[in-house]
mmCIF file of C-alpha atoms in Angstrom:
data_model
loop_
_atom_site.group_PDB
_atom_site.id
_atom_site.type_symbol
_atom_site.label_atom_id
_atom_site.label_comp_id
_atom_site.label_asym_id
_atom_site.label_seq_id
_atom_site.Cartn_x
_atom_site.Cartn_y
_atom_site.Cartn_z
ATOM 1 C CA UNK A 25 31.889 74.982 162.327
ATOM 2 C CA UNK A 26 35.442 75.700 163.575
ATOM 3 C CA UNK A 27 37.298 75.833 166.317
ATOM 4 C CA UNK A 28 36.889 79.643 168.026
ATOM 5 C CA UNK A 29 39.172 78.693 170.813
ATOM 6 C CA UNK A 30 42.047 81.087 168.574
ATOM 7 C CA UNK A 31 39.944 84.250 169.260
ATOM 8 C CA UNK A 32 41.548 84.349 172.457
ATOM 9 C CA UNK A 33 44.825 85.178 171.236
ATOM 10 C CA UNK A 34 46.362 88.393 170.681
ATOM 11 C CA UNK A 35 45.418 88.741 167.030
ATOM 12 C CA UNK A 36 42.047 87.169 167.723
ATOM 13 C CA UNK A 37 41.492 89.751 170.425
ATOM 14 C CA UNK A 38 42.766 92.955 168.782
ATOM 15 C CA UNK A 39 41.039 91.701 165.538
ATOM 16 C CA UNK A 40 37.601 91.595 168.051
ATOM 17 C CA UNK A 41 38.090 95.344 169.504
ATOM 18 C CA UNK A 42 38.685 96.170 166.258
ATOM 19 C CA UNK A 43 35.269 94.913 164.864
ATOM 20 C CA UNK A 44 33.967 96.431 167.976
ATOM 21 C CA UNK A 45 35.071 99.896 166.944
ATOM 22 C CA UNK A 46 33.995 99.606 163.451
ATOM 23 C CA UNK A 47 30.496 98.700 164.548
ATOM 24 C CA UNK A 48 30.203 101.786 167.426
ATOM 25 C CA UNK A 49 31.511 103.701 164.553
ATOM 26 C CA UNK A 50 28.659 102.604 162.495
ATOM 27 C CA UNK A 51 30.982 101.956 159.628
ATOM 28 C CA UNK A 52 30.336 98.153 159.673
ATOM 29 C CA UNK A 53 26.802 95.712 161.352
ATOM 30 C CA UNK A 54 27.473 93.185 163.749
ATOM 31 C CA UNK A 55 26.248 91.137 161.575
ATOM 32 C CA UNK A 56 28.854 91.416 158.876
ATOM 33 C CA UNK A 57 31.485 91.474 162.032
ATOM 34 C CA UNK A 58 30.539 87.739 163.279
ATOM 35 C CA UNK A 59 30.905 86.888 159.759
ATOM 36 C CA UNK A 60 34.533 88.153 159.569
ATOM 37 C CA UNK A 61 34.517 86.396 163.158
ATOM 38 C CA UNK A 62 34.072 83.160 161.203
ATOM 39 C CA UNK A 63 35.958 83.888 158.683
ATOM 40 C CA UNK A 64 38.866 84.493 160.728
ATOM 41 C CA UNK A 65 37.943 81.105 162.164
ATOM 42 C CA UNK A 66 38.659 79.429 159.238
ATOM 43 C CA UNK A 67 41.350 80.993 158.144
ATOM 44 C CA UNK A 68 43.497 80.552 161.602
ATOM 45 C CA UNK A 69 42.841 77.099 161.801
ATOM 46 C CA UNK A 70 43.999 76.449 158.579
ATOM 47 C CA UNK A 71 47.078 78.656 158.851
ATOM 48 C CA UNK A 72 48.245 77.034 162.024
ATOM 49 C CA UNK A 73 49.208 73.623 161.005
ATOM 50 C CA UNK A 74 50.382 74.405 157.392
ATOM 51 C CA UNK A 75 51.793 77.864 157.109
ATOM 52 C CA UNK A 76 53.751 77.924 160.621
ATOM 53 C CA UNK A 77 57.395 76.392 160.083
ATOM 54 C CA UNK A 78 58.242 77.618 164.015
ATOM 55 C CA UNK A 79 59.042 75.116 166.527
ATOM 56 C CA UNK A 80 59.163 75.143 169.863
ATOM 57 C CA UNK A 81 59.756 72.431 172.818
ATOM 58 C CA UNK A 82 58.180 72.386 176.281
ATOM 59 C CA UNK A 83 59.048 70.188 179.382
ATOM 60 C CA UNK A 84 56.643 70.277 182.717
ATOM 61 C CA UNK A 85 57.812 69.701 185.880
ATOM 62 C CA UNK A 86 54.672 68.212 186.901
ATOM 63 C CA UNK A 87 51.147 67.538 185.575
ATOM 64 C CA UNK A 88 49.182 69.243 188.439
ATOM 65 C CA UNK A 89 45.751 68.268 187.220
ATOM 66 C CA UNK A 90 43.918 66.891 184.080
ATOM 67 C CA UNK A 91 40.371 66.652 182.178
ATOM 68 C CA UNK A 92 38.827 65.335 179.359
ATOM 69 C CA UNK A 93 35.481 66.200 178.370
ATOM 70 C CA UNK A 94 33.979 66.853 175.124
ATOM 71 C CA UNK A 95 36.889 65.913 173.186
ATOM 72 C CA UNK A 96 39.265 68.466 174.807
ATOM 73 C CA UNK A 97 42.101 67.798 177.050
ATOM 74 C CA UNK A 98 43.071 70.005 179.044
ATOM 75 C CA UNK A 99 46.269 70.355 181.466
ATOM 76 C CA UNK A 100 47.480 71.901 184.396
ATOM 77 C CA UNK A 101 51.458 71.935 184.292
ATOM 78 C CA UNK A 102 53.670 73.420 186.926
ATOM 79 C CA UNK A 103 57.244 74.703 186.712
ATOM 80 C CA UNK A 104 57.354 74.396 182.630
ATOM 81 C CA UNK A 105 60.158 75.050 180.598
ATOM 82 C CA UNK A 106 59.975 76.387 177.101
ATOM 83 C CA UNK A 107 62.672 76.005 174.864
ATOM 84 C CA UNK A 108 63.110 76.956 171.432
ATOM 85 C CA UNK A 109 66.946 76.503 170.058
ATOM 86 C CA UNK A 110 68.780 78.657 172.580
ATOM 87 C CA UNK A 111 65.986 80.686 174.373
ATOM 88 C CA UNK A 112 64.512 79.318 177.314
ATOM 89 C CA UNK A 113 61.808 80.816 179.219
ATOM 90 C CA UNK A 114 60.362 79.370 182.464
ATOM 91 C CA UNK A 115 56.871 79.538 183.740
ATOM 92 C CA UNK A 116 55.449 78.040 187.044
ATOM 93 C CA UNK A 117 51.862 77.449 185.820
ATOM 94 C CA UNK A 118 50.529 76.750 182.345
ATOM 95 C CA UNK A 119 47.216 75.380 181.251
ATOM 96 C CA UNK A 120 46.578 73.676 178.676
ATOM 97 C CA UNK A 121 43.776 72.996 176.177
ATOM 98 C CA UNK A 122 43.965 71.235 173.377
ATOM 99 C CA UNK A 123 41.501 70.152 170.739
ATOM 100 C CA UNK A 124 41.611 66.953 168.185
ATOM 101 C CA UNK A 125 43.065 68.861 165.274
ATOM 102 C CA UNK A 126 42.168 65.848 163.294
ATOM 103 C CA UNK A 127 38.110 65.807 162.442
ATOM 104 C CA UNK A 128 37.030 69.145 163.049
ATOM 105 C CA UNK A 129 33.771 68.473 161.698
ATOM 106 C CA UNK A 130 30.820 69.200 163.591
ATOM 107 C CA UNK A 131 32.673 70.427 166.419
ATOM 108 C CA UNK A 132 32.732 73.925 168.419
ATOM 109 C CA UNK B 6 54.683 47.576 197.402
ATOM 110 C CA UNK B 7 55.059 45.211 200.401
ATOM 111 C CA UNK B 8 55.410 48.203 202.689
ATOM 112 C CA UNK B 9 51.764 48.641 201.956
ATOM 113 C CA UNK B 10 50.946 45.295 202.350
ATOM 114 C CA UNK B 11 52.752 45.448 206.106
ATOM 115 C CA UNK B 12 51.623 48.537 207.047
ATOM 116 C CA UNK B 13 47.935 46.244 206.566
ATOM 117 C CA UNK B 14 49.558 44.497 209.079
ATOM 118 C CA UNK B 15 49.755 41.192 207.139
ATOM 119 C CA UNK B 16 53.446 40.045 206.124
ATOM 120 C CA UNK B 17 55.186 39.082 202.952
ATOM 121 C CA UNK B 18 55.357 35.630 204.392
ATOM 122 C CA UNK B 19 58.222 33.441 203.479
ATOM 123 C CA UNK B 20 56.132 29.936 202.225
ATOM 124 C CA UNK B 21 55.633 28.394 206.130
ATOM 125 C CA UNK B 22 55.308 24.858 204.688
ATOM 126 C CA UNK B 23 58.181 24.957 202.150
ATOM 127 C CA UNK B 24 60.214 23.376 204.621
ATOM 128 C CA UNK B 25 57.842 20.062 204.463
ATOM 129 C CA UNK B 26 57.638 20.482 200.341
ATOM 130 C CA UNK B 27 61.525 20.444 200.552
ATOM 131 C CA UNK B 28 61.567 17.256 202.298
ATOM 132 C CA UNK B 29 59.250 15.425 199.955
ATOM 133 C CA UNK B 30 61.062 16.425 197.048
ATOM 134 C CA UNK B 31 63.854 14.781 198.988
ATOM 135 C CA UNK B 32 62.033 11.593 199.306
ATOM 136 C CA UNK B 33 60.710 11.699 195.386
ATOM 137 C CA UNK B 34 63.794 12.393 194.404
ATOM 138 C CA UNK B 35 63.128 12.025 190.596
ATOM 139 C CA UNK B 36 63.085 14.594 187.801
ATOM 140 C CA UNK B 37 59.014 14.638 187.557
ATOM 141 C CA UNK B 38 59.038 16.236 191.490
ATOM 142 C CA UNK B 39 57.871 19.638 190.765
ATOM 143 C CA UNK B 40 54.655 18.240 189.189
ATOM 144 C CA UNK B 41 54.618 15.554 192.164
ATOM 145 C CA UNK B 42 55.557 18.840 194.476
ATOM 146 C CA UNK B 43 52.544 21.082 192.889
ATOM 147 C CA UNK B 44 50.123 18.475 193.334
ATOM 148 C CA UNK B 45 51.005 18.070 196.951
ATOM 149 C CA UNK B 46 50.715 21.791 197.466
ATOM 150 C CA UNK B 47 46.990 22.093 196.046
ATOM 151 C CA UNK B 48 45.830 19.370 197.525
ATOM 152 C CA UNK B 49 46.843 20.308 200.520
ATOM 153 C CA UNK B 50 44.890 23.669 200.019
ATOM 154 C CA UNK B 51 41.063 23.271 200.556
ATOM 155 C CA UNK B 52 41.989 21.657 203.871
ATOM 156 C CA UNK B 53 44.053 24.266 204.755
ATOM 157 C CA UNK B 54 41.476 26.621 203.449
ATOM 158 C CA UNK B 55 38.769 24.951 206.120
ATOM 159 C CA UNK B 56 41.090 25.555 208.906
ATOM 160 C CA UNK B 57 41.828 29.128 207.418
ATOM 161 C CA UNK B 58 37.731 29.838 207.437
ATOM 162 C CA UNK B 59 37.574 28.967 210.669
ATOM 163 C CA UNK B 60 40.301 30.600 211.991
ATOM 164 C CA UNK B 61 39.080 33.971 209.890
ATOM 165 C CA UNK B 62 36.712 34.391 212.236
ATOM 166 C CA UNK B 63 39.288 35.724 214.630
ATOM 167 C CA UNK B 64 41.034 37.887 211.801
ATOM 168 C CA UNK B 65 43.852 38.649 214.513
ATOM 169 C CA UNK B 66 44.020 34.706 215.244
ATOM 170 C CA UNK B 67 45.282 34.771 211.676
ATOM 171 C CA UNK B 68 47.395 37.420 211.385
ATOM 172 C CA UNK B 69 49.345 35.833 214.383
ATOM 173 C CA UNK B 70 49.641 32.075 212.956
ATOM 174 C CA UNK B 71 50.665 33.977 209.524
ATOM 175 C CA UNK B 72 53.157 35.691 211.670
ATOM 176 C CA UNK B 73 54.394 32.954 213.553
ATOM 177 C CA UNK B 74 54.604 30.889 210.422
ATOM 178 C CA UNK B 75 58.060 31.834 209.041
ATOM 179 C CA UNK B 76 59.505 31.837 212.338
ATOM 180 C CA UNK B 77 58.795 28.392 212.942
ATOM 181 C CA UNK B 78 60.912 27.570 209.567
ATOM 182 C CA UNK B 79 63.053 30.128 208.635
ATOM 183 C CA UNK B 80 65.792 28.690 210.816
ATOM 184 C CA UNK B 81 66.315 25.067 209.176
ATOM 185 C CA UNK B 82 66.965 25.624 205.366
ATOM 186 C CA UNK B 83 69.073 27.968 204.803
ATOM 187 C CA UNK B 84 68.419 27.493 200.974
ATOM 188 C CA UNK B 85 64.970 27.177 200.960
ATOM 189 C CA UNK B 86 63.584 30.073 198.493
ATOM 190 C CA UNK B 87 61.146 32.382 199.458
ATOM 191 C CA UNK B 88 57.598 32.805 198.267
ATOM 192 C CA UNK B 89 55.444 35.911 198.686
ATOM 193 C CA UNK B 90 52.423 36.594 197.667
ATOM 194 C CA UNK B 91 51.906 40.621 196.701
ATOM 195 C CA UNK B 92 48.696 41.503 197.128
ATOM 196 C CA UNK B 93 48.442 43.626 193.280
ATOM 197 C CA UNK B 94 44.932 44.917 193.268
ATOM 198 C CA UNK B 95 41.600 45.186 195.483
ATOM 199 C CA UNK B 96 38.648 46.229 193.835
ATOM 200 C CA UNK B 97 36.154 47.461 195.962
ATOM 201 C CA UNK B 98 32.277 48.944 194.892
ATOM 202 C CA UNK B 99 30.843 51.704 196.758
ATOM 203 C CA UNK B 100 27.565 53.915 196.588
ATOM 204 C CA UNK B 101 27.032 57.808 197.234
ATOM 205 C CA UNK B 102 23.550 57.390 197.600
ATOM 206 C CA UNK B 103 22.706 60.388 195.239
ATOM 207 C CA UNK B 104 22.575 61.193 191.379
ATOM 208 C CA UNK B 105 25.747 62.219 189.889
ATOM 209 C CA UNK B 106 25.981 64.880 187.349
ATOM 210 C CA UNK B 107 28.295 63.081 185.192
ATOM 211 C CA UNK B 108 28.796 66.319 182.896
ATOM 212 C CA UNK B 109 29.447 68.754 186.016
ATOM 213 C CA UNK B 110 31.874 66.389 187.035
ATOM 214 C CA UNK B 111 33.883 66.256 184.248
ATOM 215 C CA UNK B 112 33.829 70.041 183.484
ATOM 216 C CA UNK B 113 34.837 70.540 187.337
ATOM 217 C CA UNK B 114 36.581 67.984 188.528
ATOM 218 C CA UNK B 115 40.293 67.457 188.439
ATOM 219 C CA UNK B 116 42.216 64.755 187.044
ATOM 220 C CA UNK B 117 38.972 63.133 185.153
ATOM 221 C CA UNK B 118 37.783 61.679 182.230
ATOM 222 C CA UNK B 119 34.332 62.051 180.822
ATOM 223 C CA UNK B 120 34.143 59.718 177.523
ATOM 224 C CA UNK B 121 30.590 60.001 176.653
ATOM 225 C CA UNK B 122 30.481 56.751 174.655
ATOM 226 C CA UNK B 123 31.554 54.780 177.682
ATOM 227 C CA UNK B 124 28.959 56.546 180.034
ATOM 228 C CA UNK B 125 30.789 56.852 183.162
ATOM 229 C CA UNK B 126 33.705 58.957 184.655
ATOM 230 C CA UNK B 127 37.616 58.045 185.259
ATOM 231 C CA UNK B 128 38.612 59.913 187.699
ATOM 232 C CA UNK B 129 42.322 59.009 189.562
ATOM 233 C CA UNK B 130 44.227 59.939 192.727
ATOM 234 C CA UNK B 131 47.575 59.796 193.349
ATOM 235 C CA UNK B 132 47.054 58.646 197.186
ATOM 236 C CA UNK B 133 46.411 55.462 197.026
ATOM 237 C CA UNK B 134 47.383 55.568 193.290
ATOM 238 C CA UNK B 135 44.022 54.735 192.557
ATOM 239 C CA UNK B 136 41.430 54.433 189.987
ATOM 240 C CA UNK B 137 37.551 55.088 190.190
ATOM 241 C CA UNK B 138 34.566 54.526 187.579
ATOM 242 C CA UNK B 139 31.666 57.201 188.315
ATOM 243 C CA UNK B 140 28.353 56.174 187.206
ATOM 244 C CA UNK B 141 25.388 58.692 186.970
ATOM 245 C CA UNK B 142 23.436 56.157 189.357
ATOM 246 C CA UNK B 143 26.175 57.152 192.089
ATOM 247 C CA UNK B 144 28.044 53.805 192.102
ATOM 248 C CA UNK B 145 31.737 54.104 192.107
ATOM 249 C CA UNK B 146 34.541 51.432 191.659
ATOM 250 C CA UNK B 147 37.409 52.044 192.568
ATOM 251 C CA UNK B 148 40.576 49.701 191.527
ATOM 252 C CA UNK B 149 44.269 49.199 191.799
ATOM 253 C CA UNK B 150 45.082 49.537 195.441
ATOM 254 C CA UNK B 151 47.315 47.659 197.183
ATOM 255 C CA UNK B 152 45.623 46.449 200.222
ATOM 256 C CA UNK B 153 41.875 46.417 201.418
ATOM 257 C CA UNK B 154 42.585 49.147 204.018
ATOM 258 C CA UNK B 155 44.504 51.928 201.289
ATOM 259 C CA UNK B 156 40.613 50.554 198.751
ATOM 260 C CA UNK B 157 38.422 51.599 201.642
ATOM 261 C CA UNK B 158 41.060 55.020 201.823
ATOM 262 C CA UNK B 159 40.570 55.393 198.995
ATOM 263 C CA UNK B 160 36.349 54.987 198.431
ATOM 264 C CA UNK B 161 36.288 58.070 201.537
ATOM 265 C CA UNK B 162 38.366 60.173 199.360
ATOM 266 C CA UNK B 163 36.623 59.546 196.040
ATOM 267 C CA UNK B 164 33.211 60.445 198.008
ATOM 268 C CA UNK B 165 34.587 63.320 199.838
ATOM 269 C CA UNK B 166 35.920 65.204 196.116
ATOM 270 C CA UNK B 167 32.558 64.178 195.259
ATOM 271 C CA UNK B 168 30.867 65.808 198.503
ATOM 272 C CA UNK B 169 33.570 68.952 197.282
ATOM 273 C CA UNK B 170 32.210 69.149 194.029
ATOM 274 C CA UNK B 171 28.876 69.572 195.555
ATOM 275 C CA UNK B 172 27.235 66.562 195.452
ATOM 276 C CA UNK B 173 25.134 65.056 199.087
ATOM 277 C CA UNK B 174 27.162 62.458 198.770
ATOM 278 C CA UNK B 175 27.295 60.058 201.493
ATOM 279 C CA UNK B 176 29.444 56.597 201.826
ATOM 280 C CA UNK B 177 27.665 53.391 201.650
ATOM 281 C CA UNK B 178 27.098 50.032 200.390
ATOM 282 C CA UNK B 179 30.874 49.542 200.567
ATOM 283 C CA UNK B 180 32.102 46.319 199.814
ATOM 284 C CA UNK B 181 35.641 44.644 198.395
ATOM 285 C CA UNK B 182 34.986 43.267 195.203
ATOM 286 C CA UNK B 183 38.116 41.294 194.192
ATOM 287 C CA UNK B 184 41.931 40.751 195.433
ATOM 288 C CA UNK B 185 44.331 40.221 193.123
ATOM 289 C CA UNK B 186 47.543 37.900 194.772
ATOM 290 C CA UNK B 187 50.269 37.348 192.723
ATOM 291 C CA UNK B 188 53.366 34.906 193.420
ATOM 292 C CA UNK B 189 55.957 32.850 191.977
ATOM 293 C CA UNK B 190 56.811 29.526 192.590
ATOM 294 C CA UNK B 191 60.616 28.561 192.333
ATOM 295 C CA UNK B 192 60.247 25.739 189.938
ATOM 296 C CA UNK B 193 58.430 25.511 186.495
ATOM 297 C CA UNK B 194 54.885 23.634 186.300
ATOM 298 C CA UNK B 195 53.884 21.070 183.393
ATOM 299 C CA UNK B 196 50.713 22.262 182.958
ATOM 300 C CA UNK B 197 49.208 19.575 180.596
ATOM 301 C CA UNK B 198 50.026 16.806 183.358
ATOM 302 C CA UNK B 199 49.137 18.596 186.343
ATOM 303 C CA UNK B 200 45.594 19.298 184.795
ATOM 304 C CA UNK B 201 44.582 15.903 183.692
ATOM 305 C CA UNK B 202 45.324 14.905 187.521
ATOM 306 C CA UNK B 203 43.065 17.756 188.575
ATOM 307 C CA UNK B 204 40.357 17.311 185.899
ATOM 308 C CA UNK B 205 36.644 18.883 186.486
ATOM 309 C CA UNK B 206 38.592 21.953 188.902
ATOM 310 C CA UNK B 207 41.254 22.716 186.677
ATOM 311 C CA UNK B 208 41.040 23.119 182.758
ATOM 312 C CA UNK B 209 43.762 23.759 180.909
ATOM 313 C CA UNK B 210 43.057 25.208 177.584
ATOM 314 C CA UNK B 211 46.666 27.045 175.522
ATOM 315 C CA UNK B 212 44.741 27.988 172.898
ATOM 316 C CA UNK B 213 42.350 30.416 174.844
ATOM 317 C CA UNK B 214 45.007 31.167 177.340
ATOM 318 C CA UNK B 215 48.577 29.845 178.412
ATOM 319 C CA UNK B 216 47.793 29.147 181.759
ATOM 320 C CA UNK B 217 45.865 26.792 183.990
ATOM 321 C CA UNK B 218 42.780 28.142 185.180
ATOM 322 C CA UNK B 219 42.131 26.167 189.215
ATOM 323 C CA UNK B 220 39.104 26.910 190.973
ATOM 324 C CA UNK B 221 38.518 26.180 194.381
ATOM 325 C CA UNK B 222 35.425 25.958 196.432
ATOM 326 C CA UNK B 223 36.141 26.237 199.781
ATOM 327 C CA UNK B 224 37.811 29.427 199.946
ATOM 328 C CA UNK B 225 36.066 30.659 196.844
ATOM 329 C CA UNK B 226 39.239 31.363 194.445
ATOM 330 C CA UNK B 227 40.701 31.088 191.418
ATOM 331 C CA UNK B 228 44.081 30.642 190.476
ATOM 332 C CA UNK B 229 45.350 30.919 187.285
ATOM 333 C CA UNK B 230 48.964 28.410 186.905
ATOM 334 C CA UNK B 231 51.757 29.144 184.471
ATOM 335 C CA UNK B 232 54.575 26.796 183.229
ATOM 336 C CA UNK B 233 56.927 29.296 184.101
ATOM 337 C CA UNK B 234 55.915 28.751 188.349
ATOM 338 C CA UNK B 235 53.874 32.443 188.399
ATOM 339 C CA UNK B 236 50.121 32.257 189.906
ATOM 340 C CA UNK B 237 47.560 34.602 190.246
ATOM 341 C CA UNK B 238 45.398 34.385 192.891
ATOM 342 C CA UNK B 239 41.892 36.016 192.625
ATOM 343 C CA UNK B 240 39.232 35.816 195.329
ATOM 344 C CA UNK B 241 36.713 37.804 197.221
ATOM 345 C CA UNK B 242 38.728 38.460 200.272
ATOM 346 C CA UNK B 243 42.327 39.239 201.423
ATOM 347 C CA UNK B 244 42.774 36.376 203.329
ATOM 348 C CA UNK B 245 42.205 34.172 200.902
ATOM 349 C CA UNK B 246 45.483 34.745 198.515
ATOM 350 C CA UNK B 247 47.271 34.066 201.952
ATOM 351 C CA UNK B 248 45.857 31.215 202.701
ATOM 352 C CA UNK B 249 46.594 30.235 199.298
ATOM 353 C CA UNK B 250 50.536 31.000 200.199
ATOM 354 C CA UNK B 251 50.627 28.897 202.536
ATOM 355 C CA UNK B 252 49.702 25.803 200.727
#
């Protein structure tokens, strides 16, 4: 099992409503779209940390809150400032969650 | 830090007896004084301590005489050094009297830590920078304030995020585990001499650790001695590391 944390993303999500059509359509079963669910998965978490050269810098403020449960962190950061090269973009709240990218196995 | 420890209405007290440890330096007036000087001190402690005990009794009592100490002697020597003692760290034990979902409270709760393996919570506040261990059984610790008044503070506001994450907690059982005194003494120690004078309540062991490790009865303490002139104080009980000050 993989992490399914990416299907909340914007390709995750159209990727979803797109399955979703297919099956009202009758063209594909929902059984064949949790498959390509999985699929998709696997694929995304292996994409991420080998095919994406992009970097990109961010700087909090503040660390409003934390947690750790389950193996996932997750953070609450006020007035955060991304960078990447010249563009900056500033956000007042971000959250955070981040998974051990390192032993995957037997993990949600 | 020693705002803290004043606004607990105890003093960082300059060392009321230095004075008299100044003057029998004077008088030894040989190289091997600060041994000579360090044995004085402790043994001049447990009797101290007994008059300390008796006096705690009247905590007020002894936040006066600790008051009045360092006026009594500031005036004479104007070169005598100062000693504190900073309180570091109280440890204090506390129960909510109810079962606590250790799983709820990490998925709720803010600024915790659920490590399974361990089998309690970490949770932290940032007034009193403080540090608590949840157990499912409903006993908390809480560490690393600064006085006994900012520990129990801190317990109320460890229960009441409890009560908020909605839990019947209530607030009991609380009681100060540990103090943690630190303060330096200007002039080293030799350790190896100054424990084979104090055999059977010192032992000094460098290859476990680097200090000498003092224990004393009366007020129930330990102190651990380094060459360099730094000791811990640990007891149950502020006033003990101030007693110890003003050995």
């Amino acid at each position: 099992m993989t992490y399914q944390l990416y299907r909340n993303t914007t390709l995750g999500n159209t990727l979803q409503e797109t399955l979703d059509e297919l099956i009202q359509y009758g063209q594909i079963t929902p059984q064949l779209a949790i498959k390509i669910l999985l699929l998709f998965d696997k694929s995304i978490n292996n994409a991420l940390p080998s095919r994406v050269r992009s970097r990109l810098t961010f700087k909090a403020g503040r660390l409003n809150t934390y947690r750790f449960c389950d193996n996932v962190w997750t953070f609450m950061l006020n007035d955060v400032e991304f960078r990447e090269v010249q563009e900056v973009a500033k956000v007042d709240k971000v959250k955070i969650v981040a998974c051990d990218g390192k032993n995957t196995e037997g993990k949600v | 830090m020693a705002t803290v420890v004043q606004k607990n209405g105890i003093k960082p007290l300059a060392n009321g007896n230095l004075v008299g440890h100044v003057e029998k330096m004077k008088q030894g007036g040989d190289e091997s004084i600060a041994i000579l000087h360090t044995e004085e001190q402790v043994r001049g402690e447990p009797v101290l301590g007994v008059n300390n005990s008796e006096e705690s009794k009247n905590a007020v009592d002894t936040l006066e005489n600790v008051e009045a100490d360092p006026s009594a002697t500031a005036a004479p020597e104007e070169s005598a050094p100062e000693i504190d003692i900073v309180i570091n760290n109280v440890v204090c034990s506390f129960s909510v009297r109810c079962h606590l979902n250790l799983r709820q409270i990490a998925l709720r709760g803010a600024n915790v830590e659920y490590r399974r393996e361990n089998g309690m919570v970490t949770m932290k506040i940032r007034k009193p920078y403080t540090t608590a261990s949840l157990w499912s059984s409903g006993k908390v610790t809480c560490t690393g304030a600064t006085s006994e008044e900012a520990a129990h503070t801190a317990a109320r506001r460890y229960a009441r995020c409890l009560q908020k994450l909605g839990f019947n907690a209530r607030f009991g059982n609380f009681r100060v585990v540990n103090v943690l005194g630190t303060c330096s003494m200007p002039f080293g120690i030799r350790l190896a001499p100054f424990s084979e004078k104090h055999q059977g309540i010192a032992s000094y062991e460098p290859e476990l650790h680097p200090g000498v490790t003092y224990k004393l009865k009366e007020p129930k303490a330990t102190l651990k001695i380094f060459s360099t002139g730094s000791v811990t104080v640990t007891g149950k009980n502020l006033f003990l590391p101030l007693d110890m000050v003003k050995m």
